[in-house]
CSV table of C-alpha atoms in Angstrom, one decimal:
chain,number,residue,atom,x,y,z
A,1,MET,CA,28.5,69.6,8.2
A,2,PHE,CA,28.6,69.0,11.9
A,3,THR,CA,29.9,65.9,13.0
A,4,PHE,CA,30.2,64.4,16.5
A,5,PRO,CA,33.8,63.4,17.3
A,6,ASP,CA,34.3,59.7,18.2
A,7,THR,CA,34.0,59.2,21.8
A,8,PRO,CA,36.1,56.3,23.2
A,9,PRO,CA,34.2,53.9,25.6
A,10,SER,CA,34.2,54.6,29.2
A,11,GLN,CA,36.6,52.4,31.0
A,12,THR,CA,33.9,51.1,33.0
A,13,THR,CA,31.9,50.0,30.2
A,14,PRO,CA,32.3,46.2,29.4
A,15,ILE,CA,33.1,45.6,25.6
A,16,LEU,CA,31.5,41.9,24.6
A,17,SER,CA,33.0,39.5,22.2
A,18,VAL,CA,30.2,38.3,19.7
A,19,ALA,CA,30.5,34.8,21.1
A,20,ALA,CA,30.0,36.4,24.8
A,21,LEU,CA,26.9,38.8,23.3
A,22,ASN,CA,25.2,35.7,21.6
A,23,ARG,CA,25.8,33.5,25.1
A,24,LEU,CA,24.2,36.6,27.2
A,25,VAL,CA,21.2,36.9,24.7
A,26,ARG,CA,20.5,33.0,24.9
A,27,GLN,CA,20.7,33.1,28.5
A,28,THR,CA,18.5,36.0,28.8
A,29,LEU,CA,15.8,34.4,26.7
A,30,GLU,CA,16.0,31.2,28.1
A,31,GLN,CA,15.7,32.6,31.7
A,32,ARG,CA,12.9,35.3,30.8
A,33,LEU,CA,10.7,33.6,28.2
A,34,PRO,CA,9.0,30.5,29.6
A,35,LEU,CA,7.9,27.3,27.6
A,36,THR,CA,5.4,28.9,25.0
A,37,TRP,CA,2.8,27.4,22.8
A,38,VAL,CA,3.0,28.8,19.2
A,39,ALA,CA,0.7,27.9,16.4
A,40,GLY,CA,2.1,27.8,12.5
A,41,GLU,CA,2.6,25.7,9.3
A,42,ILE,CA,5.7,23.7,9.1
A,43,SER,CA,8.0,24.4,6.2
A,44,ASN,CA,11.6,23.3,5.2
A,45,LEU,CA,11.2,20.3,7.4
A,46,THR,CA,14.4,18.2,7.5
A,47,ARG,CA,15.1,14.8,9.2
A,48,ALA,CA,18.7,14.8,10.0
A,49,SER,CA,20.7,11.6,10.2
A,50,SER,CA,21.4,12.4,14.2
A,51,GLY,CA,17.6,11.9,14.4
A,52,HIS,CA,16.9,15.7,15.3
A,53,TRP,CA,14.2,17.6,13.3
A,54,TYR,CA,14.7,20.9,11.8
A,55,PHE,CA,12.1,23.0,10.3
A,56,SER,CA,10.5,26.6,10.0
A,57,LEU,CA,7.1,27.7,11.7
A,58,LYS,CA,5.3,30.2,9.8
A,59,ASP,CA,2.0,32.2,9.1
A,60,ALA,CA,1.3,35.0,6.7
A,61,ASP,CA,3.5,37.4,8.5
A,62,ALA,CA,6.6,35.8,9.9
A,63,GLN,CA,8.5,32.6,10.3
A,64,VAL,CA,10.7,31.3,13.1
A,65,ARG,CA,13.6,28.5,12.7
A,66,CYS,CA,12.8,25.4,15.2
A,67,VAL,CA,14.5,22.4,16.3
A,68,MET,CA,13.3,19.5,17.9
A,69,PHE,CA,15.8,17.1,19.3
A,70,ARG,CA,15.9,13.4,18.9
A,71,ASN,CA,14.9,12.7,22.6
A,72,ARG,CA,11.8,14.6,22.1
A,73,ASN,CA,10.5,13.9,18.7
A,74,GLN,CA,11.0,10.1,19.6
A,75,PHE,CA,7.6,10.5,21.4
A,76,ILE,CA,5.7,12.0,18.5
A,77,ASP,CA,3.6,9.0,17.1
A,78,TRP,CA,2.7,10.8,13.9
A,79,GLN,CA,4.8,12.0,10.9
A,80,PRO,CA,4.8,15.9,10.6
A,81,ASP,CA,5.2,16.9,7.1
A,82,ASN,CA,5.7,20.4,5.2
A,83,GLY,CA,2.3,22.3,5.1
A,84,MET,CA,0.8,20.8,8.1
A,85,GLN,CA,-0.8,23.4,10.4
A,86,VAL,CA,0.6,22.5,14.1
A,87,GLU,CA,1.0,23.8,17.7
A,88,VAL,CA,4.5,23.7,19.3
A,89,ARG,CA,5.2,24.1,23.0
A,90,ALA,CA,8.8,25.6,22.7
A,91,THR,CA,11.8,27.5,24.6
A,92,PRO,CA,12.8,30.9,22.7
A,93,THR,CA,16.5,30.5,22.5
A,94,LEU,CA,19.4,31.6,20.3
A,95,TYR,CA,21.8,29.4,18.3
A,96,GLU,CA,24.8,30.9,19.6
A,97,PRO,CA,27.5,29.8,16.8
A,98,ARG,CA,25.1,31.8,14.0
A,99,GLY,CA,23.5,34.2,16.5
A,100,GLU,CA,20.0,33.1,14.9
A,101,PHE,CA,16.8,33.3,17.1
A,102,GLN,CA,15.1,29.7,16.9
A,103,LEU,CA,12.6,27.8,19.1
A,104,GLN,CA,13.8,24.5,21.0
A,105,VAL,CA,10.5,22.3,20.6
A,106,ASP,CA,9.5,20.1,23.6
A,107,THR,CA,6.4,18.9,22.1
A,108,LEU,CA,4.5,19.2,19.0
A,109,ARG,CA,0.6,18.3,18.0
A,110,ARG,CA,-1.8,18.8,15.0
A,111,ALA,CA,-3.4,22.1,15.1
A,112,GLY,CA,-6.8,22.2,16.3
A,113,LEU,CA,-6.6,19.1,18.6
A,114,GLY,CA,-5.4,20.5,21.5
A,115,ALA,CA,-8.0,19.4,23.7
A,116,LEU,CA,-8.0,15.9,22.1
A,117,PHE,CA,-4.3,15.6,22.6
A,118,GLU,CA,-4.4,16.6,26.1
A,119,ALA,CA,-7.1,13.9,26.9
A,120,PHE,CA,-5.0,11.4,25.2
A,121,GLU,CA,-1.8,12.0,27.0
A,122,ALA,CA,-3.7,12.5,30.4
A,123,LEU,CA,-5.4,8.9,30.0
A,124,LYS,CA,-2.1,7.7,28.7
A,125,LEU,CA,-0.2,8.8,31.8
A,126,LYS,CA,-3.3,7.4,33.9
A,127,LEU,CA,-3.3,3.7,32.6
A,128,GLY,CA,0.5,3.9,32.3
A,129,SER,CA,0.9,4.7,36.1
A,130,GLU,CA,-1.5,1.8,36.7
A,131,GLY,CA,0.8,-1.0,35.0
A,132,LEU,CA,-1.7,-1.5,32.0
A,133,PHE,CA,1.1,-0.9,29.6
A,134,ASN,CA,3.7,-3.2,31.4
A,135,ALA,CA,5.6,-5.8,29.3
A,136,ASP,CA,5.0,-8.7,31.7
A,137,LYS,CA,1.2,-8.0,31.3
A,138,LYS,CA,1.5,-9.1,27.7
A,139,ARG,CA,0.7,-12.7,26.7
A,140,GLY,CA,1.8,-14.4,23.5
A,141,LEU,CA,-0.5,-15.6,20.8
A,142,PRO,CA,-1.7,-19.2,20.9
A,143,VAL,CA,0.5,-21.2,18.5
A,144,PHE,CA,-2.5,-23.0,17.0
A,145,PRO,CA,-5.6,-21.0,17.3
A,146,ARG,CA,-8.8,-23.0,17.2
A,147,CYS,CA,-10.9,-19.9,16.7
A,148,VAL,CA,-10.4,-16.3,15.8
A,149,GLY,CA,-12.6,-13.5,17.1
A,150,ILE,CA,-12.8,-10.3,15.0
A,151,ILE,CA,-14.4,-7.2,16.8
A,152,THR,CA,-15.1,-4.4,14.0
A,153,SER,CA,-18.0,-3.0,12.0
A,154,PRO,CA,-19.4,-5.5,9.3
A,155,GLN,CA,-19.1,-2.8,6.8
A,156,ALA,CA,-15.5,-2.1,7.6
A,157,ALA,CA,-12.7,-2.6,5.0
A,158,ALA,CA,-10.7,-3.9,7.6
A,159,LEU,CA,-12.9,-6.9,8.0
A,160,HIS,CA,-12.3,-7.8,4.2
A,161,ASP,CA,-8.7,-7.4,4.9
A,162,VAL,CA,-8.6,-9.7,7.5
A,163,LEU,CA,-11.0,-12.3,6.3
A,164,THR,CA,-9.3,-12.2,2.9
A,165,THR,CA,-5.9,-13.1,4.8
A,166,LEU,CA,-7.0,-15.4,7.1
A,167,GLN,CA,-8.7,-17.5,4.4
A,168,ARG,CA,-5.4,-17.3,2.3
A,169,ARG,CA,-3.4,-18.2,5.0
A,170,MET,CA,-5.6,-20.9,6.9
A,171,PRO,CA,-8.7,-21.4,5.1
A,172,SER,CA,-10.2,-24.1,7.7
A,173,LEU,CA,-9.6,-21.6,10.7
A,174,PRO,CA,-13.0,-20.5,12.2
A,175,VAL,CA,-13.8,-17.0,12.7
A,176,VAL,CA,-16.4,-15.2,14.6
A,177,LEU,CA,-17.4,-11.7,14.1
A,178,TYR,CA,-18.5,-9.6,17.0
A,179,PRO,CA,-20.0,-6.4,15.2
A,180,THR,CA,-19.7,-3.1,16.5
A,181,GLN,CA,-19.7,0.4,15.2
A,182,VAL,CA,-16.1,1.8,15.2
A,183,GLN,CA,-16.6,5.4,15.4
A,184,GLY,CA,-19.3,7.8,16.4
A,185,ARG,CA,-21.3,8.6,19.7
A,186,ASP,CA,-22.1,5.1,20.7
A,187,ALA,CA,-18.9,3.2,19.0
A,188,ALA,CA,-17.2,3.1,22.6
A,189,ALA,CA,-20.0,1.5,24.5
A,190,GLN,CA,-20.6,-0.9,21.5
A,191,ILE,CA,-17.0,-1.8,21.3
A,192,VAL,CA,-17.0,-2.8,25.1
A,193,ALA,CA,-20.3,-4.9,24.5
A,194,ALA,CA,-18.7,-6.5,21.7
A,195,LEU,CA,-15.4,-7.4,23.9
A,196,HIS,CA,-17.8,-8.6,26.8
A,197,ALA,CA,-19.8,-10.9,24.3
A,198,ALA,CA,-16.2,-12.3,23.1
A,199,TYR,CA,-15.2,-13.2,26.8
A,200,GLN,CA,-18.8,-14.6,28.1
A,201,ARG,CA,-19.3,-16.8,24.9
A,202,ALA,CA,-15.5,-18.2,25.1
A,203,GLU,CA,-15.7,-19.5,21.4
A,204,CYS,CA,-12.2,-18.1,20.3
A,205,ASP,CA,-8.8,-18.1,21.9
A,206,VAL,CA,-7.5,-14.9,20.0
A,207,LEU,CA,-9.1,-11.7,19.2
A,208,ILE,CA,-8.6,-9.0,16.9
A,209,VAL,CA,-9.8,-5.4,17.4
A,210,CYS,CA,-9.3,-3.3,14.2
A,211,ARG,CA,-10.7,-0.7,11.9
A,212,GLY,CA,-9.4,1.1,9.0
A,213,GLY,CA,-7.4,4.2,8.7
A,214,GLY,CA,-9.0,7.9,9.6
A,215,SER,CA,-8.8,11.1,11.3
A,216,ILE,CA,-7.9,11.2,15.0
A,217,GLU,CA,-11.6,11.9,15.6
A,218,ASP,CA,-12.5,8.7,13.6
A,219,LEU,CA,-10.2,6.6,15.8
A,220,TRP,CA,-11.2,8.5,18.9
A,221,SER,CA,-13.3,5.5,20.4
A,222,PHE,CA,-10.2,3.5,20.7
A,223,ASN,CA,-9.0,6.0,23.0
A,224,ASP,CA,-12.1,5.8,25.4
A,225,GLU,CA,-11.3,4.6,28.9
A,226,ASN,CA,-13.8,1.8,29.0
A,227,VAL,CA,-12.6,0.6,25.9
A,228,ALA,CA,-9.0,0.4,27.1
A,229,ARG,CA,-9.6,-1.0,30.7
A,230,ALA,CA,-12.0,-3.8,28.7
A,231,ILE,CA,-9.1,-5.1,26.7
A,232,ALA,CA,-6.8,-4.8,29.7
A,233,ALA,CA,-9.2,-7.1,31.6
A,234,SER,CA,-9.4,-9.5,28.7
A,235,PRO,CA,-9.0,-13.3,29.4
A,236,ILE,CA,-8.1,-13.7,25.8
A,237,PRO,CA,-5.2,-12.3,24.1
A,238,VAL,CA,-6.1,-9.0,22.0
A,239,VAL,CA,-4.3,-7.8,18.8
A,240,SER,CA,-5.0,-4.3,18.1
A,241,ALA,CA,-4.9,-3.1,14.5
A,242,ILE,CA,-6.3,0.3,14.5
A,243,GLY,CA,-6.1,2.7,11.6
A,244,HIS,CA,-2.6,2.8,9.8
A,245,GLU,CA,0.7,2.1,10.9
A,246,THR,CA,1.8,5.6,12.0
A,247,ASP,CA,-1.7,5.6,14.3
A,248,PHE,CA,-1.6,5.0,17.7
A,249,THR,CA,-4.4,4.8,20.0
A,250,ILE,CA,-4.6,3.8,23.8
A,251,ALA,CA,-6.1,0.5,23.0
A,252,ASP,CA,-2.6,-0.1,21.0
A,253,PHE,CA,-0.8,0.5,24.3
A,254,VAL,CA,-3.2,-2.0,26.6
A,255,ALA,CA,-3.6,-4.9,23.6
A,256,ASP,CA,-1.4,-7.9,24.2
A,257,LEU,CA,0.2,-7.1,20.6
A,258,ARG,CA,-0.2,-4.2,18.3
A,259,ALA,CA,-0.1,-4.9,14.5
A,260,PRO,CA,0.4,-2.0,12.1
A,261,THR,CA,-2.5,-3.1,9.8
A,262,PRO,CA,-5.6,-5.3,9.8
A,263,THR,CA,-3.8,-7.5,7.1
A,264,ALA,CA,-0.7,-7.7,9.2
A,265,ALA,CA,-3.0,-8.8,12.6
A,266,ALA,CA,-4.1,-11.6,10.7
A,267,GLU,CA,-1.0,-12.6,9.4
A,268,LEU,CA,0.1,-12.6,12.9
A,269,VAL,CA,-2.4,-14.7,14.3
A,270,CYS,CA,-2.2,-17.7,12.1
A,271,SER,CA,1.7,-17.3,11.3
A,272,HIS,CA,2.5,-20.6,12.7
A,273,GLN,CA,-0.1,-22.5,11.3
A,274,ALA,CA,0.5,-21.2,7.7
A,275,ASP,CA,4.4,-22.0,8.3
A,276,TRP,CA,3.5,-25.5,9.6
A,277,LEU,CA,1.3,-26.4,6.5
A,278,GLN,CA,4.1,-25.0,4.2
């Protein structure tokens, strides 16, 4: 059998160390490939003690390792989990010590919600730049409220939770319901109308805007710009309690105080009275 003799490398051909090769590949990837949106399913998710997230993104044909550092994932206001379909914006790179190709994730969103996510972020940026989220605009709640207003649907489970808590903690405290739809095409306009009714009637010295949990689409009325501006313009302190603890809406950012649940909102508005009675 014929064999080719070993040919020594040319003196002009550089010989790279493994570390140098990996560094060159990483630099080439990061320089030649821009930030890219990639869709897939989360698997093998690990939340490290450092605060960084490590996971794989996969589809039917392939998978890729991903890392999302703490300084980026701290802005994610929902909890990713294994099996979720997501879209990530990431930089393709190489983890040099092990020579592993991976995506360095800049942001992450639930799949299929791209347009809603972009609209949410755009409005958040717009209102934030106007100072509507500033801490110096937040008012404290009255120590002894004379009347609590609730803005929600009469059929909402959240209403039952709030009323039950108020009755238990301060049974003599008057409550006024300003009824509105809390999801659907007309909900945003109705929420604004309910807010304005509360302002004009001036019966209450604190308001709770609340609804139970749901999908991002179900909660979308509370990401409406008119709703946000109506809350920001309120002459009465507003407590928001929209969805579950991990749900965040624009209404939460403009409210004077955000409660993680409707029950917690009720506890907040009458906390001092309950403590005083005890």
